[in-house]
């Protein structure tokens, strides 16, 4: 039996004589994640050996430089020996660097990969490309693109994300006001690993001691039923209007904390003028908001009054900022919390992400963790991560980011390891066109994801089950040594081994590997870390390895976000222009962006602009799935059990289904001006009428020629919009769009979403 780890929990694993993987969760985990039910799929449907796309291979074997090619995603693949695959990768990297320079390589390579400190695909690829002289990189994440950029501007840093008030300091909260809920599915995972799933227990304890929960959002099941929350079923993307209206009630009724606003915030006069309508003639009353949000004005007014009299935590789900104008709900929620005056105190204030990932609310370990150094990237070019298709489609084009005017570099080679852009990016037709522009796409993958199926060179990598590693996330209290359950499957190699071999062909082996094997790296990373930890006495490597884990030094488990600022706003002034929380930003105002003005504002629902908004009757929520992590292990048993007729489920309210003449369990077509996907229909009265919900992560599988369906398996990102949250943050806005849903009358195409693409038989 060996101890293993994943983003969704630790487990013991045994591979029996028949090759079946037996899994048992770590008994110390209070509530193990059901996603462990997908783990054994790591051993199935693997890429067995290196492959090259036929059209690309023909060019390079004939000695021609490859170029843009719209056969990516449709072409056949040819098996390669590793020696040739390494040579081809090295030659192409060498050619692009020599002819175009290192900035012509895009190595942003976004993605969650798998848990592990050394076999961390992003660290590996960045270290490798830095050893070759650098690459065009990416900034921010698909998770929090708008949040971090906005927080830097109006709070001076991202402390609501990096140092939130701990659960232990919320033990006296009386009222949890949850915009977008705190869904158990999201709290089940944590980037880098999680030893204990405690979020549901914290919420249950709060409920048992009498705290009240209010959920504002279109889906009732975004909060556990046992919390007996009051559900205000907002229209998707209208949270800002509800927040502004509650702020207006506090202002009009004199219920806001004037002393807090005066001492700790900047720009309240501009914000209050907007609330009361002196700027635009529209007072942001509950009646005004009710028409936009579809909830009662009385409920909003009552909630505002209740919040002003109780210890209240306002929590915003991360999904709120993952749509057009995603900065606004964040800023409006922060302003509302500031008016309540509880920021910097225990039991209340502002939160952005309780329930978004499992570790949120557990204080981060401030001490270092063993970390693979990534080296230095001398190339200054970068993009905000979600603008990858814009960059590939518009080399040299101008764009704005964080208040600066920049230009997209011209990319010839894209290298990806540890992510799946055909899962995480929006408007997949457009992404396909974007990937057709480059000369070469090199991908390390264990599975035939759509990203691998678009690659020119597919290099098969191991999964975490085939590797030893060191594991701990920032919120963990133990560093673990995990052991491979089995040797590498097929001809797969660790990312490290692949990069090392290519680096050797390019004369960069010493810079990349420092001559160390994987085992030597694990020991070196651990020992370097152990020395950094002095005076804490951590065990020497052989003892740590034999024990399988070591406890990390104890830290203060009781933290209150902004406590220092509240205690002394001069000494602990924020790093904003004013030193305070900015309710008005002179810089944003001066930038003059209509989609991110100088104070929190209602700019629209953020799903689709007219005329599309009017053309498609249903508001679609494209959120993170409950049955897998993102797109990982979609072929696993737990994920497969959620499918309907082999498609990703689409949820509608029974009333909408009745009006459309649809029944639960049937295959439906979900479409808008970007494309069409098939889905299996599920009905629930936990969703607001007029809305549809479809999770991300079903693997992209284009329909047979002529059937007109972009994805027969139900990849919702065919339908979502590839536009930045605003000119300021340029975050991912994939959460909301609009669609129509109709019965699918054609034959239901059989699926090969998880299998190998066509191969050339020589
Ligand atoms: P994953 O499915 O986790 O998705 O996007 P992300 O690309 O991270 O992809 C990880 C890939 O890495 C998998 O294919 C897996 O096989 C591979 N992999 C795992 N381990 C290794 C390894 O060791 N080496 C290599 N080479 N590969 C490995 C997630 C992204 O999607 C995120 S974080 C968010 S929050 C966004 N959410 C939404 C959303 O809410 N709505 C929409 N519409 N779209 C979204 N996209 C974003």
Short mmCIF file of N, CA and C and ligand atoms in Angstrom, two decimals, residues 110-114 119 121 142-143 322 417-420 423-424 426 444-445 447 449 461-462 467 495 622-624 629-632 696 717 720 734-735, ligand 1:
data_model
loop_
_atom_site.label_atom_id
_atom_site.label_comp_id
_atom_site.label_asym_id
_atom_site.label_seq_id
_atom_site.Cartn_x
_atom_site.Cartn_y
_atom_site.Cartn_z
N UNK A 110 -0.99 27.57 -18.89
CA UNK A 110 -1.85 27.62 -17.69
C UNK A 110 -2.47 26.25 -17.39
N UNK A 111 -2.65 25.94 -16.15
CA UNK A 111 -3.38 24.73 -15.80
C UNK A 111 -3.05 24.21 -14.42
N UNK A 112 -3.97 23.44 -13.88
CA UNK A 112 -3.83 22.92 -12.52
C UNK A 112 -2.87 21.75 -12.43
N UNK A 113 -2.65 21.04 -13.55
CA UNK A 113 -1.77 19.87 -13.47
C UNK A 113 -2.18 18.96 -12.33
N UNK A 114 -1.19 18.44 -11.61
CA UNK A 114 -1.52 17.58 -10.47
C UNK A 114 -0.72 18.03 -9.25
N UNK A 119 7.08 17.55 -9.26
CA UNK A 119 6.46 17.26 -10.56
C UNK A 119 5.31 18.24 -10.80
N UNK A 121 3.88 20.70 -13.11
CA UNK A 121 4.14 20.87 -14.54
C UNK A 121 4.51 22.32 -14.88
N UNK A 142 -7.28 31.92 -14.54
CA UNK A 142 -8.68 31.88 -14.96
C UNK A 142 -9.59 31.97 -13.74
N UNK A 143 -9.08 31.56 -12.59
CA UNK A 143 -9.91 31.59 -11.38
C UNK A 143 -10.19 33.02 -10.94
N UNK A 322 -16.04 36.18 -12.61
CA UNK A 322 -15.66 35.49 -13.84
C UNK A 322 -16.69 35.75 -14.94
N UNK A 417 2.15 22.22 -20.89
CA UNK A 417 2.28 21.05 -20.00
C UNK A 417 1.48 21.32 -18.74
N UNK A 418 0.51 20.47 -18.44
CA UNK A 418 -0.23 20.59 -17.18
C UNK A 418 -1.50 21.40 -17.26
N UNK A 419 -2.04 21.61 -18.45
CA UNK A 419 -3.30 22.34 -18.57
C UNK A 419 -4.04 21.91 -19.81
N UNK A 420 -5.29 22.35 -19.91
CA UNK A 420 -6.13 21.92 -21.02
C UNK A 420 -6.93 23.11 -21.54
N UNK A 423 -10.38 22.92 -22.50
CA UNK A 423 -11.33 22.91 -21.41
C UNK A 423 -11.51 24.33 -20.87
N UNK A 424 -10.37 24.99 -20.54
CA UNK A 424 -10.52 26.19 -19.69
C UNK A 424 -10.80 27.47 -20.47
N UNK A 426 -12.53 30.02 -23.46
CA UNK A 426 -13.90 30.26 -23.92
C UNK A 426 -13.93 30.27 -25.46
N UNK A 444 2.60 18.18 -23.53
CA UNK A 444 2.80 16.99 -22.70
C UNK A 444 1.44 16.63 -22.10
N UNK A 445 0.97 15.46 -22.30
CA UNK A 445 -0.30 15.01 -21.71
C UNK A 445 -0.23 13.51 -21.44
N UNK A 447 -3.31 12.02 -21.38
CA UNK A 447 -4.58 11.59 -22.00
C UNK A 447 -4.80 12.35 -23.31
N UNK A 449 -6.67 14.52 -24.47
CA UNK A 449 -7.57 15.67 -24.33
C UNK A 449 -7.64 16.38 -25.69
N UNK A 461 3.08 11.91 -20.88
CA UNK A 461 3.70 12.07 -19.56
C UNK A 461 3.01 11.17 -18.54
N UNK A 462 3.68 10.98 -17.44
CA UNK A 462 3.14 10.17 -16.35
C UNK A 462 2.06 10.95 -15.61
N UNK A 467 4.64 8.51 -9.82
CA UNK A 467 5.78 9.35 -9.41
C UNK A 467 5.88 9.44 -7.89
N UNK A 495 7.39 14.67 -16.84
CA UNK A 495 7.69 15.95 -17.52
C UNK A 495 9.17 16.27 -17.38
N UNK A 622 -22.15 28.69 -16.67
CA UNK A 622 -21.15 27.68 -17.05
C UNK A 622 -20.14 27.61 -15.91
N UNK A 623 -20.46 26.81 -14.89
CA UNK A 623 -19.67 26.84 -13.65
C UNK A 623 -18.78 25.60 -13.52
N UNK A 624 -18.05 25.52 -12.42
CA UNK A 624 -17.14 24.40 -12.22
C UNK A 624 -17.93 23.15 -11.81
N UNK A 629 -12.56 17.43 -11.13
CA UNK A 629 -11.86 18.72 -11.03
C UNK A 629 -11.65 19.25 -12.44
N UNK A 630 -12.27 20.37 -12.76
CA UNK A 630 -12.16 20.95 -14.10
C UNK A 630 -12.46 19.86 -15.14
N UNK A 631 -11.46 19.57 -16.02
CA UNK A 631 -11.72 18.52 -17.01
C UNK A 631 -11.02 17.22 -16.62
N UNK A 632 -10.40 17.20 -15.45
CA UNK A 632 -9.53 16.05 -15.15
C UNK A 632 -10.33 14.79 -14.89
N UNK A 696 -18.48 23.08 -16.69
CA UNK A 696 -17.33 22.95 -17.58
C UNK A 696 -16.70 21.57 -17.41
N UNK A 717 -17.80 25.34 -23.02
CA UNK A 717 -16.99 26.49 -23.45
C UNK A 717 -17.04 26.73 -24.96
N UNK A 720 -19.39 29.92 -24.54
CA UNK A 720 -19.08 31.07 -23.68
C UNK A 720 -18.27 32.11 -24.45
N UNK A 734 -15.93 33.64 -18.56
CA UNK A 734 -16.64 32.47 -19.08
C UNK A 734 -17.84 32.00 -18.29
N UNK A 735 -18.13 32.62 -17.17
CA UNK A 735 -19.15 32.07 -16.28
C UNK A 735 -20.58 32.19 -16.82
P1 LIG B 1 -7.66 20.89 -15.91
O1 LIG B 1 -8.80 20.07 -16.38
O2 LIG B 1 -7.32 20.83 -14.46
O3 LIG B 1 -8.06 22.38 -16.31
O4 LIG B 1 -8.33 24.83 -16.33
P2 LIG B 1 -7.19 23.72 -16.36
O5 LIG B 1 -6.51 23.77 -17.68
O6 LIG B 1 -6.34 23.80 -15.14
O7 LIG B 1 -6.40 20.58 -16.82
C1 LIG B 1 -5.22 20.07 -16.31
C2 LIG B 1 -4.60 19.15 -17.35
O8 LIG B 1 -3.30 18.80 -16.90
C3 LIG B 1 -5.35 17.85 -17.53
O9 LIG B 1 -5.61 17.60 -18.88
C4 LIG B 1 -4.42 16.77 -16.94
O10 LIG B 1 -4.47 15.53 -17.61
C5 LIG B 1 -3.06 17.41 -17.12
N1 LIG B 1 -2.08 16.99 -16.11
C6 LIG B 1 -2.28 16.61 -14.83
N2 LIG B 1 -1.10 16.34 -14.23
C7 LIG B 1 -0.13 16.58 -15.14
C8 LIG B 1 1.30 16.50 -15.12
O11 LIG B 1 1.92 16.17 -14.11
N3 LIG B 1 1.96 16.84 -16.25
C9 LIG B 1 1.31 17.23 -17.40
N4 LIG B 1 2.04 17.53 -18.47
N5 LIG B 1 -0.04 17.29 -17.45
C10 LIG B 1 -0.74 16.99 -16.33
C11 LIG B 1 -9.03 25.18 -15.18
C12 LIG B 1 -9.60 26.59 -15.35
O12 LIG B 1 -10.80 26.56 -16.14
C13 LIG B 1 -9.90 27.24 -14.06
S1 LIG B 1 -8.73 27.12 -12.81
C14 LIG B 1 -11.01 27.99 -13.86
S2 LIG B 1 -11.39 28.62 -12.32
C15 LIG B 1 -11.90 28.40 -14.95
N6 LIG B 1 -13.28 28.15 -14.65
C16 LIG B 1 -14.19 28.28 -15.62
C17 LIG B 1 -15.58 28.59 -15.38
O13 LIG B 1 -16.03 28.75 -14.24
N7 LIG B 1 -16.40 28.70 -16.46
C18 LIG B 1 -15.96 28.55 -17.71
N8 LIG B 1 -16.83 28.67 -18.72
N9 LIG B 1 -14.67 28.25 -17.95
C19 LIG B 1 -13.77 28.13 -16.97
N10 LIG B 1 -12.46 27.82 -17.28
C20 LIG B 1 -11.40 27.86 -16.27
#
